PDB file of C-alpha atoms and ligand atoms in Angstrom:
ATOM      1  CA  MET I   1      20.772   2.958  22.539  1.00 95.00           C
ATOM      2  CA  ASN I   2      23.169   1.630  20.086  1.00 98.00           C
ATOM      3  CA  VAL I   3      21.547  -0.866  17.956  1.00 98.00           C
ATOM      4  CA  PHE I   4      23.036  -3.586  15.739  1.00 98.00           C
ATOM      5  CA  ILE I   5      20.784  -4.746  12.937  1.00 98.00           C
ATOM      6  CA  VAL I   6      21.512  -7.978  11.387  1.00 99.00           C
ATOM      7  CA  TYR I   7      19.507  -8.131   8.071  1.00 98.00           C
ATOM      8  CA  ALA I   8      19.017 -11.085   5.909  1.00 98.00           C
ATOM      9  CA  HIS I   9      16.925 -10.925   2.594  1.00 98.00           C
ATOM     10  CA  PRO I  10      18.184 -12.017  -0.899  1.00 98.00           C
ATOM     11  CA  SER I  11      15.987  -9.384  -2.783  1.00 98.00           C
ATOM     12  CA  GLU I  12      15.430  -5.692  -2.517  1.00 96.00           C
ATOM     13  CA  ASP I  13      11.987  -6.445  -4.176  1.00 97.00           C
ATOM     14  CA  SER I  14      10.484  -7.709  -0.702  1.00 98.00           C
ATOM     15  CA  PHE I  15       8.476  -6.734   2.070  1.00 98.00           C
ATOM     16  CA  THR I  16      11.296  -7.505   4.495  1.00 98.00           C
ATOM     17  CA  ARG I  17      13.247  -4.557   2.894  1.00 98.00           C
ATOM     18  CA  HIS I  18      10.372  -2.119   3.978  1.00 98.00           C
ATOM     19  CA  VAL I  19      10.412  -3.442   7.456  1.00 98.00           C
ATOM     20  CA  LYS I  20      14.016  -3.011   7.797  1.00 98.00           C
ATOM     21  CA  GLU I  21      13.657   0.639   6.496  1.00 98.00           C
ATOM     22  CA  SER I  22      10.715   1.333   8.808  1.00 98.00           C
ATOM     23  CA  PHE I  23      12.540  -0.149  11.761  1.00 98.00           C
ATOM     24  CA  ILE I  24      15.617   2.267  10.854  1.00 98.00           C
ATOM     25  CA  ARG I  25      13.100   5.248  10.507  1.00 98.00           C
ATOM     26  CA  GLY I  26      11.802   4.318  14.170  1.00 98.00           C
ATOM     27  CA  LEU I  27      15.401   4.242  15.501  1.00 98.00           C
ATOM     28  CA  GLU I  28      16.298   7.527  13.939  1.00 98.00           C
ATOM     29  CA  ASP I  29      13.106   9.357  15.244  1.00 98.00           C
ATOM     30  CA  ALA I  30      13.768   7.791  18.779  1.00 98.00           C
ATOM     31  CA  GLY I  31      17.489   9.224  18.666  1.00 98.00           C
ATOM     32  CA  HIS I  32      19.050   5.692  18.757  1.00 98.00           C
ATOM     33  CA  SER I  33      22.179   5.157  16.833  1.00 98.00           C
ATOM     34  CA  TYR I  34      22.648   2.004  14.629  1.00 98.00           C
ATOM     35  CA  LEU I  35      24.693  -0.049  12.232  1.00 98.00           C
ATOM     36  CA  ILE I  36      23.595  -2.871   9.986  1.00 98.00           C
ATOM     37  CA  SER I  37      25.121  -5.960   8.559  1.00 98.00           C
ATOM     38  CA  ASP I  38      23.254  -6.675   5.321  1.00 98.00           C
ATOM     39  CA  LEU I  39      24.191 -10.359   5.047  1.00 98.00           C
ATOM     40  CA  TYR I  40      23.464 -10.709   1.191  1.00 98.00           C
ATOM     41  CA  GLN I  41      24.816  -7.406   0.205  1.00 98.00           C
ATOM     42  CA  MET I  42      28.009  -8.177   2.085  1.00 98.00           C
ATOM     43  CA  ASN I  43      28.138 -11.487   0.582  1.00 98.00           C
ATOM     44  CA  PHE I  44      28.870 -12.790   4.082  1.00 98.00           C
ATOM     45  CA  LYS I  45      30.525 -16.195   3.973  1.00 98.00           C
ATOM     46  CA  THR I  46      28.193 -18.590   5.677  1.00 93.00           C
ATOM     47  CA  ASP I  47      29.551 -21.977   5.289  1.00 96.00           C
ATOM     48  CA  MET I  48      32.257 -22.998   7.857  1.00 96.00           C
ATOM     49  CA  SER I  49      35.760 -23.759   6.825  1.00 98.00           C
ATOM     50  CA  GLU I  50      37.196 -26.906   8.214  1.00 98.00           C
ATOM     51  CA  ALA I  51      39.616 -24.891  10.320  1.00 98.00           C
ATOM     52  CA  GLU I  52      36.681 -23.023  11.838  1.00 98.00           C
ATOM     53  CA  TYR I  53      34.968 -26.414  12.393  1.00 98.00           C
ATOM     54  CA  LEU I  54      37.941 -27.902  14.056  1.00 98.00           C
ATOM     55  CA  ARG I  55      38.451 -24.843  16.249  1.00 98.00           C
ATOM     56  CA  GLU I  56      34.810 -25.275  17.528  1.00 98.00           C
ATOM     57  CA  SER I  57      34.537 -28.785  17.931  1.00 98.00           C
ATOM     58  CA  ASN I  58      37.857 -28.943  19.842  1.00 98.00           C
ATOM     59  CA  TYR I  59      37.000 -25.974  22.110  1.00 97.00           C
ATOM     60  CA  ARG I  60      40.150 -24.144  20.896  1.00 97.00           C
ATOM     61  CA  ASP I  61      39.770 -20.533  21.848  1.00 95.00           C
ATOM     62  CA  ASP I  62      43.581 -20.018  21.498  1.00 96.00           C
ATOM     63  CA  LEU I  63      43.123 -20.495  17.753  1.00 97.00           C
ATOM     64  CA  PRO I  64      42.330 -17.341  15.626  1.00 96.00           C
ATOM     65  CA  VAL I  65      38.801 -16.638  14.129  1.00 97.00           C
ATOM     66  CA  PRO I  66      38.672 -15.197  10.601  1.00 98.00           C
ATOM     67  CA  MET I  67      38.810 -11.516  10.092  1.00 98.00           C
ATOM     68  CA  ASP I  68      35.094 -11.276   8.641  1.00 98.00           C
ATOM     69  CA  VAL I  69      33.855 -13.049  11.745  1.00 98.00           C
ATOM     70  CA  LYS I  70      35.951 -10.952  14.077  1.00 98.00           C
ATOM     71  CA  LEU I  71      34.405  -7.804  12.689  1.00 98.00           C
ATOM     72  CA  GLU I  72      30.835  -9.043  13.383  1.00 98.00           C
ATOM     73  CA  GLN I  73      31.926  -9.729  17.048  1.00 98.00           C
ATOM     74  CA  VAL I  74      33.280  -6.112  17.303  1.00 98.00           C
ATOM     75  CA  LYS I  75      29.950  -4.885  16.122  1.00 98.00           C
ATOM     76  CA  ILE I  76      28.062  -6.975  18.780  1.00 98.00           C
ATOM     77  CA  ASN I  77      30.393  -5.761  21.423  1.00 98.00           C
ATOM     78  CA  GLY I  78      29.991  -2.239  20.597  1.00 98.00           C
ATOM     79  CA  CYS I  79      26.235  -2.116  20.791  1.00 98.00           C
ATOM     80  CA  ASP I  80      23.424  -2.353  23.454  1.00 97.00           C
ATOM     81  CA  ALA I  81      20.745  -4.273  21.432  1.00 98.00           C
ATOM     82  CA  ILE I  82      20.852  -6.679  18.602  1.00 98.00           C
ATOM     83  CA  VAL I  83      18.013  -7.002  16.224  1.00 98.00           C
ATOM     84  CA  PHE I  84      17.449  -9.780  13.528  1.00 99.00           C
ATOM     85  CA  VAL I  85      15.271  -8.946  10.591  1.00 99.00           C
ATOM     86  CA  TYR I  86      14.472 -11.560   8.060  1.00 98.00           C
ATOM     87  CA  PRO I  87      11.847 -13.502   6.243  1.00 98.00           C
ATOM     88  CA  VAL I  88      10.671 -16.978   7.496  1.00 98.00           C
ATOM     89  CA  PHE I  89      12.112 -19.835   5.384  1.00 98.00           C
ATOM     90  CA  TRP I  90      11.059 -23.216   6.316  1.00 98.00           C
ATOM     91  CA  THR I  91      10.354 -22.279   9.854  1.00 98.00           C
ATOM     92  CA  GLU I  92      13.901 -20.860  10.203  1.00 98.00           C
ATOM     93  CA  ALA I  93      15.845 -17.898   9.308  1.00 98.00           C
ATOM     94  CA  PRO I  94      17.424 -17.823   5.680  1.00 98.00           C
ATOM     95  CA  ALA I  95      20.539 -20.010   5.559  1.00 98.00           C
ATOM     96  CA  LYS I  96      22.483 -16.869   5.249  1.00 98.00           C
ATOM     97  CA  LEU I  97      21.607 -15.864   8.774  1.00 98.00           C
ATOM     98  CA  VAL I  98      21.811 -19.496  10.018  1.00 98.00           C
ATOM     99  CA  GLY I  99      25.330 -19.631   8.909  1.00 98.00           C
ATOM    100  CA  TRP I 100      26.045 -16.219  10.280  1.00 98.00           C
ATOM    101  CA  PHE I 101      25.269 -17.835  13.856  1.00 98.00           C
ATOM    102  CA  ASP I 102      27.270 -20.773  12.804  1.00 98.00           C
ATOM    103  CA  ARG I 103      30.362 -18.805  12.267  1.00 98.00           C
ATOM    104  CA  VAL I 104      30.155 -15.633  14.443  1.00 98.00           C
ATOM    105  CA  TRP I 105      28.818 -17.530  17.768  1.00 98.00           C
ATOM    106  CA  THR I 106      32.300 -18.884  18.304  1.00 98.00           C
ATOM    107  CA  TYR I 107      33.713 -20.756  21.235  1.00 98.00           C
ATOM    108  CA  GLY I 108      35.314 -18.204  23.778  1.00 98.00           C
ATOM    109  CA  PHE I 109      33.032 -15.616  22.287  1.00 98.00           C
ATOM    110  CA  ALA I 110      29.446 -16.723  22.548  1.00 98.00           C
ATOM    111  CA  TYR I 111      29.872 -19.789  24.682  1.00 97.00           C
ATOM    112  CA  GLY I 112      32.310 -21.441  26.915  1.00 95.00           C
ATOM    113  CA  ASN I 113      33.678 -20.587  30.228  1.00 90.00           C
ATOM    114  CA  ASN I 114      35.444 -17.446  29.595  1.00 92.00           C
ATOM    115  CA  ARG I 115      33.143 -15.877  26.839  1.00 96.00           C
ATOM    116  CA  THR I 116      33.922 -12.351  25.690  1.00 97.00           C
ATOM    117  CA  MET I 117      30.507 -11.496  24.211  1.00 98.00           C
ATOM    118  CA  LYS I 118      29.101  -8.579  25.967  1.00 96.00           C
ATOM    119  CA  GLN I 119      25.852  -9.289  27.773  1.00 97.00           C
ATOM    120  CA  LEU I 120      23.270  -7.275  25.742  1.00 98.00           C
ATOM    121  CA  ALA I 121      20.256  -5.243  27.179  1.00 98.00           C
ATOM    122  CA  LYS I 122      17.832  -6.286  24.362  1.00 98.00           C
ATOM    123  CA  GLY I 123      17.600  -8.705  21.514  1.00 98.00           C
ATOM    124  CA  LEU I 124      14.660  -8.573  18.987  1.00 98.00           C
ATOM    125  CA  VAL I 125      13.818 -10.931  16.418  1.00 98.00           C
ATOM    126  CA  LEU I 126      11.446  -9.276  13.631  1.00 98.00           C
ATOM    127  CA  CYS I 127      10.513 -11.837  10.940  1.00 98.00           C
ATOM    128  CA  VAL I 128       8.215 -11.852   8.088  1.00 98.00           C
ATOM    129  CA  ALA I 129       6.142 -14.917   7.668  1.00 98.00           C
ATOM    130  CA  GLY I 130       3.887 -16.148   4.866  1.00 98.00           C
ATOM    131  CA  ASN I 131       1.442 -18.133   7.212  1.00 98.00           C
ATOM    132  CA  THR I 132      -0.811 -16.563   9.739  1.00 97.00           C
ATOM    133  CA  LEU I 133       0.471 -16.647  13.322  1.00 98.00           C
ATOM    134  CA  GLU I 134      -2.495 -18.791  14.325  1.00 98.00           C
ATOM    135  CA  LYS I 135      -1.381 -21.375  11.759  1.00 98.00           C
ATOM    136  CA  LEU I 136       2.212 -21.226  12.884  1.00 98.00           C
ATOM    137  CA  ILE I 137       1.072 -21.780  16.391  1.00 98.00           C
ATOM    138  CA  GLU I 138      -1.197 -24.655  15.565  1.00 98.00           C
ATOM    139  CA  MET I 139       1.560 -26.348  13.557  1.00 98.00           C
ATOM    140  CA  GLY I 140       4.006 -25.961  16.392  1.00 98.00           C
ATOM    141  CA  HIS I 141       6.295 -23.807  14.135  1.00 98.00           C
ATOM    142  CA  TYR I 142       6.004 -20.784  16.225  1.00 98.00           C
ATOM    143  CA  GLU I 143       7.208 -22.550  19.241  1.00 98.00           C
ATOM    144  CA  SER I 144      10.243 -23.904  17.234  1.00 98.00           C
ATOM    145  CA  MET I 145      11.117 -20.621  15.817  1.00 98.00           C
ATOM    146  CA  LYS I 146      11.159 -19.177  19.405  1.00 98.00           C
ATOM    147  CA  THR I 147      13.129 -21.944  20.841  1.00 98.00           C
ATOM    148  CA  VAL I 148      15.699 -21.792  18.261  1.00 98.00           C
ATOM    149  CA  MET I 149      16.052 -17.980  18.028  1.00 98.00           C
ATOM    150  CA  LEU I 150      15.225 -16.876  21.460  1.00 98.00           C
ATOM    151  CA  GLY I 151      16.058 -19.998  23.599  1.00 98.00           C
ATOM    152  CA  ASP I 152      19.131 -21.161  21.989  1.00 98.00           C
ATOM    153  CA  ARG I 153      20.898 -18.414  19.986  1.00 98.00           C
ATOM    154  CA  LEU I 154      19.832 -15.346  22.066  1.00 98.00           C
ATOM    155  CA  SER I 155      19.484 -17.196  25.354  1.00 98.00           C
ATOM    156  CA  ASP I 156      21.127 -15.529  28.203  1.00 97.00           C
ATOM    157  CA  ARG I 157      23.312 -13.469  25.912  1.00 98.00           C
ATOM    158  CA  VAL I 158      20.688 -10.819  26.140  1.00 98.00           C
ATOM    159  CA  THR I 159      18.762  -9.525  29.115  1.00 98.00           C
ATOM    160  CA  SER I 160      15.290  -9.041  27.482  1.00 98.00           C
ATOM    161  CA  LYS I 161      14.251 -10.769  24.365  1.00 98.00           C
ATOM    162  CA  GLU I 162      11.310 -10.711  22.183  1.00 98.00           C
ATOM    163  CA  MET I 163      10.114 -12.233  18.753  1.00 98.00           C
ATOM    164  CA  ILE I 164       7.636 -10.426  16.670  1.00 98.00           C
ATOM    165  CA  VAL I 165       6.090 -12.215  13.778  1.00 98.00           C
ATOM    166  CA  LEU I 166       4.722 -10.115  10.864  1.00 98.00           C
ATOM    167  CA  GLU I 167       2.191 -12.561   9.785  1.00 98.00           C
ATOM    168  CA  ARG I 168       0.488 -13.557   6.362  1.00 98.00           C
ATOM    169  CA  MET I 169       2.732 -11.585   4.024  1.00 98.00           C
ATOM    170  CA  SER I 170       2.884 -14.439   1.373  1.00 96.00           C
ATOM    171  CA  LYS I 171       2.476 -13.118  -2.349  1.00 95.00           C
ATOM    172  CA  GLU I 172       0.216 -16.000  -2.515  1.00 95.00           C
ATOM    173  CA  TYR I 173      -2.478 -14.069  -0.430  1.00 93.00           C
ATOM    174  CA  ALA I 174      -2.052 -10.678  -2.168  1.00 96.00           C
ATOM    175  CA  GLU I 175      -5.212  -9.192  -0.516  1.00 96.00           C
ATOM    176  CA  GLU I 176      -3.933  -9.937   2.948  1.00 96.00           C
ATOM    177  CA  ARG I 177      -0.509  -8.955   2.101  1.00 97.00           C
ATOM    178  CA  GLU I 178      -1.716  -5.547   1.064  1.00 97.00           C
ATOM    179  CA  GLY I 179      -4.083  -5.306   3.928  1.00 97.00           C
ATOM    180  CA  ASN I 180      -1.386  -6.038   6.547  1.00 97.00           C
ATOM    181  CA  TRP I 181       1.217  -4.117   4.872  1.00 98.00           C
ATOM    182  CA  ASP I 182       0.876  -0.664   6.670  1.00 98.00           C
ATOM    183  CA  LYS I 183       0.083  -2.266  10.160  1.00 98.00           C
ATOM    184  CA  HIS I 184       3.214  -4.345  10.003  1.00 98.00           C
ATOM    185  CA  LEU I 185       5.272  -1.382   9.054  1.00 98.00           C
ATOM    186  CA  GLU I 186       3.969   0.541  11.971  1.00 98.00           C
ATOM    187  CA  THR I 187       4.759  -2.370  14.343  1.00 98.00           C
ATOM    188  CA  ALA I 188       8.428  -2.479  12.995  1.00 98.00           C
ATOM    189  CA  TYR I 189       8.522   1.426  13.553  1.00 98.00           C
ATOM    190  CA  GLN I 190       7.090   1.217  17.081  1.00 98.00           C
ATOM    191  CA  ALA I 191       9.274  -1.766  18.022  1.00 98.00           C
ATOM    192  CA  ALA I 192      12.396   0.537  17.069  1.00 98.00           C
ATOM    193  CA  TYR I 193      10.962   3.625  18.736  1.00 98.00           C
ATOM    194  CA  SER I 194      10.447   1.827  22.019  1.00 95.00           C
ATOM    195  CA  LEU I 195      13.543  -0.129  22.204  1.00 94.00           C
TER     196      LEU I 195
HETATM  197  C1  LIG Y 201      12.115 -20.764   0.392  1.00 82.91           C
HETATM  198  C2  LIG Y 201      10.917 -20.159   1.258  1.00 82.91           C
HETATM  199  C3  LIG Y 201      10.602 -20.798   2.450  1.00 82.91           C
HETATM  200  C4  LIG Y 201       9.437 -20.333   3.048  1.00 82.91           C
HETATM  201  N1  LIG Y 201       8.996 -20.845   4.221  1.00 82.91           N
HETATM  202  C5  LIG Y 201       8.181 -20.433   4.998  1.00 82.91           C
HETATM  203  C6  LIG Y 201       7.772 -20.938   6.234  1.00 82.91           C
HETATM  204  O1  LIG Y 201       8.237 -21.915   6.585  1.00 82.91           O
HETATM  205  N2  LIG Y 201       6.688 -20.502   7.005  1.00 82.91           N
HETATM  206  C7  LIG Y 201       6.036 -19.263   6.464  1.00 82.91           C
HETATM  207  O2  LIG Y 201       5.168 -18.729   7.268  1.00 82.91           O
HETATM  208  N3  LIG Y 201       6.369 -18.475   5.406  1.00 82.91           N
HETATM  209  C8  LIG Y 201       7.381 -19.115   4.554  1.00 82.91           C
HETATM  210  N4  LIG Y 201       7.857 -18.578   3.422  1.00 82.91           N
HETATM  211  C9  LIG Y 201       7.158 -17.297   3.061  1.00 82.91           C
HETATM  212  C10 LIG Y 201       8.049 -16.008   3.404  1.00 82.91           C
HETATM  213  O3  LIG Y 201       8.178 -15.905   4.743  1.00 82.91           O
HETATM  214  C11 LIG Y 201       7.429 -15.061   2.511  1.00 82.91           C
HETATM  215  O4  LIG Y 201       8.362 -14.984   1.329  1.00 82.91           O
HETATM  216  C12 LIG Y 201       7.595 -13.594   3.276  1.00 82.91           C
HETATM  217  O5  LIG Y 201       6.828 -13.696   4.258  1.00 82.91           O
HETATM  218  C13 LIG Y 201       7.364 -12.609   2.263  1.00 82.91           C
HETATM  219  O6  LIG Y 201       8.077 -11.363   2.431  1.00 82.91           O
HETATM  220  P1  LIG Y 201       9.031 -10.880   1.506  1.00 82.91           P
HETATM  221  O7  LIG Y 201       8.257 -10.211   0.497  1.00 82.91           O
HETATM  222  O8  LIG Y 201       9.812  -9.989   2.358  1.00 82.91           O
HETATM  223  O9  LIG Y 201       9.901 -12.103   0.786  1.00 82.91           O
HETATM  224  C14 LIG Y 201       8.833 -19.161   2.721  1.00 82.91           C
HETATM  225  C15 LIG Y 201       9.342 -18.443   1.475  1.00 82.91           C
HETATM  226  C16 LIG Y 201      10.287 -18.863   0.815  1.00 82.91           C
HETATM  227  C17 LIG Y 201      10.806 -18.238  -0.532  1.00 82.91           C
END
């Protein structure tokens, strides 16, 4: 399987970075090929220009999309699975990734009557949270995260989709972070291996 990883974390000094690396090891061991967009490292522009906004809001798929957006779309259409790896920030993905969706999910590509985005076999969201999953469920945050990422953004663009929350990794709870570390990296590895 050809896998496209969209990775968004502002620091190398993070658990999410290890998740990405473990996931890649799993892909390699399973014989999958992959490519990655490391959005912070690429300095991917995530604020929409006025021209982009006008193209979207007026449903003008005859107008061009910027080259950096086009490149991401080419990567998507060259893969069978798309995987998002990021830390949960305010119940969402980091703004860097939210902006990636704003710009890359364009009219005529990701939505509209004649969309050109390939139907992908798999979509996986692998996110790291500070809270426990139990707490995220209790507060309704888990449902929101799934609704936005799986229900809206992935939607019917992928055939099979899943969200995995690697819980309780806040530095505020150092002992639990340490205790969950290896288990979560194994989960990331297995998720890649069994794609
Ligand atoms: C700006 C910011 C917002 C955050 N918001 C949430 C949140 O809404 N829910 C949550 O469970 N954790 C939240 N966290 C905790 C992060 O998910 C935490 O940094 C991460 O799980 C730890 O992994 P890391 O070492 O890769 O950063 C937030 C962290 C930051 C910096």
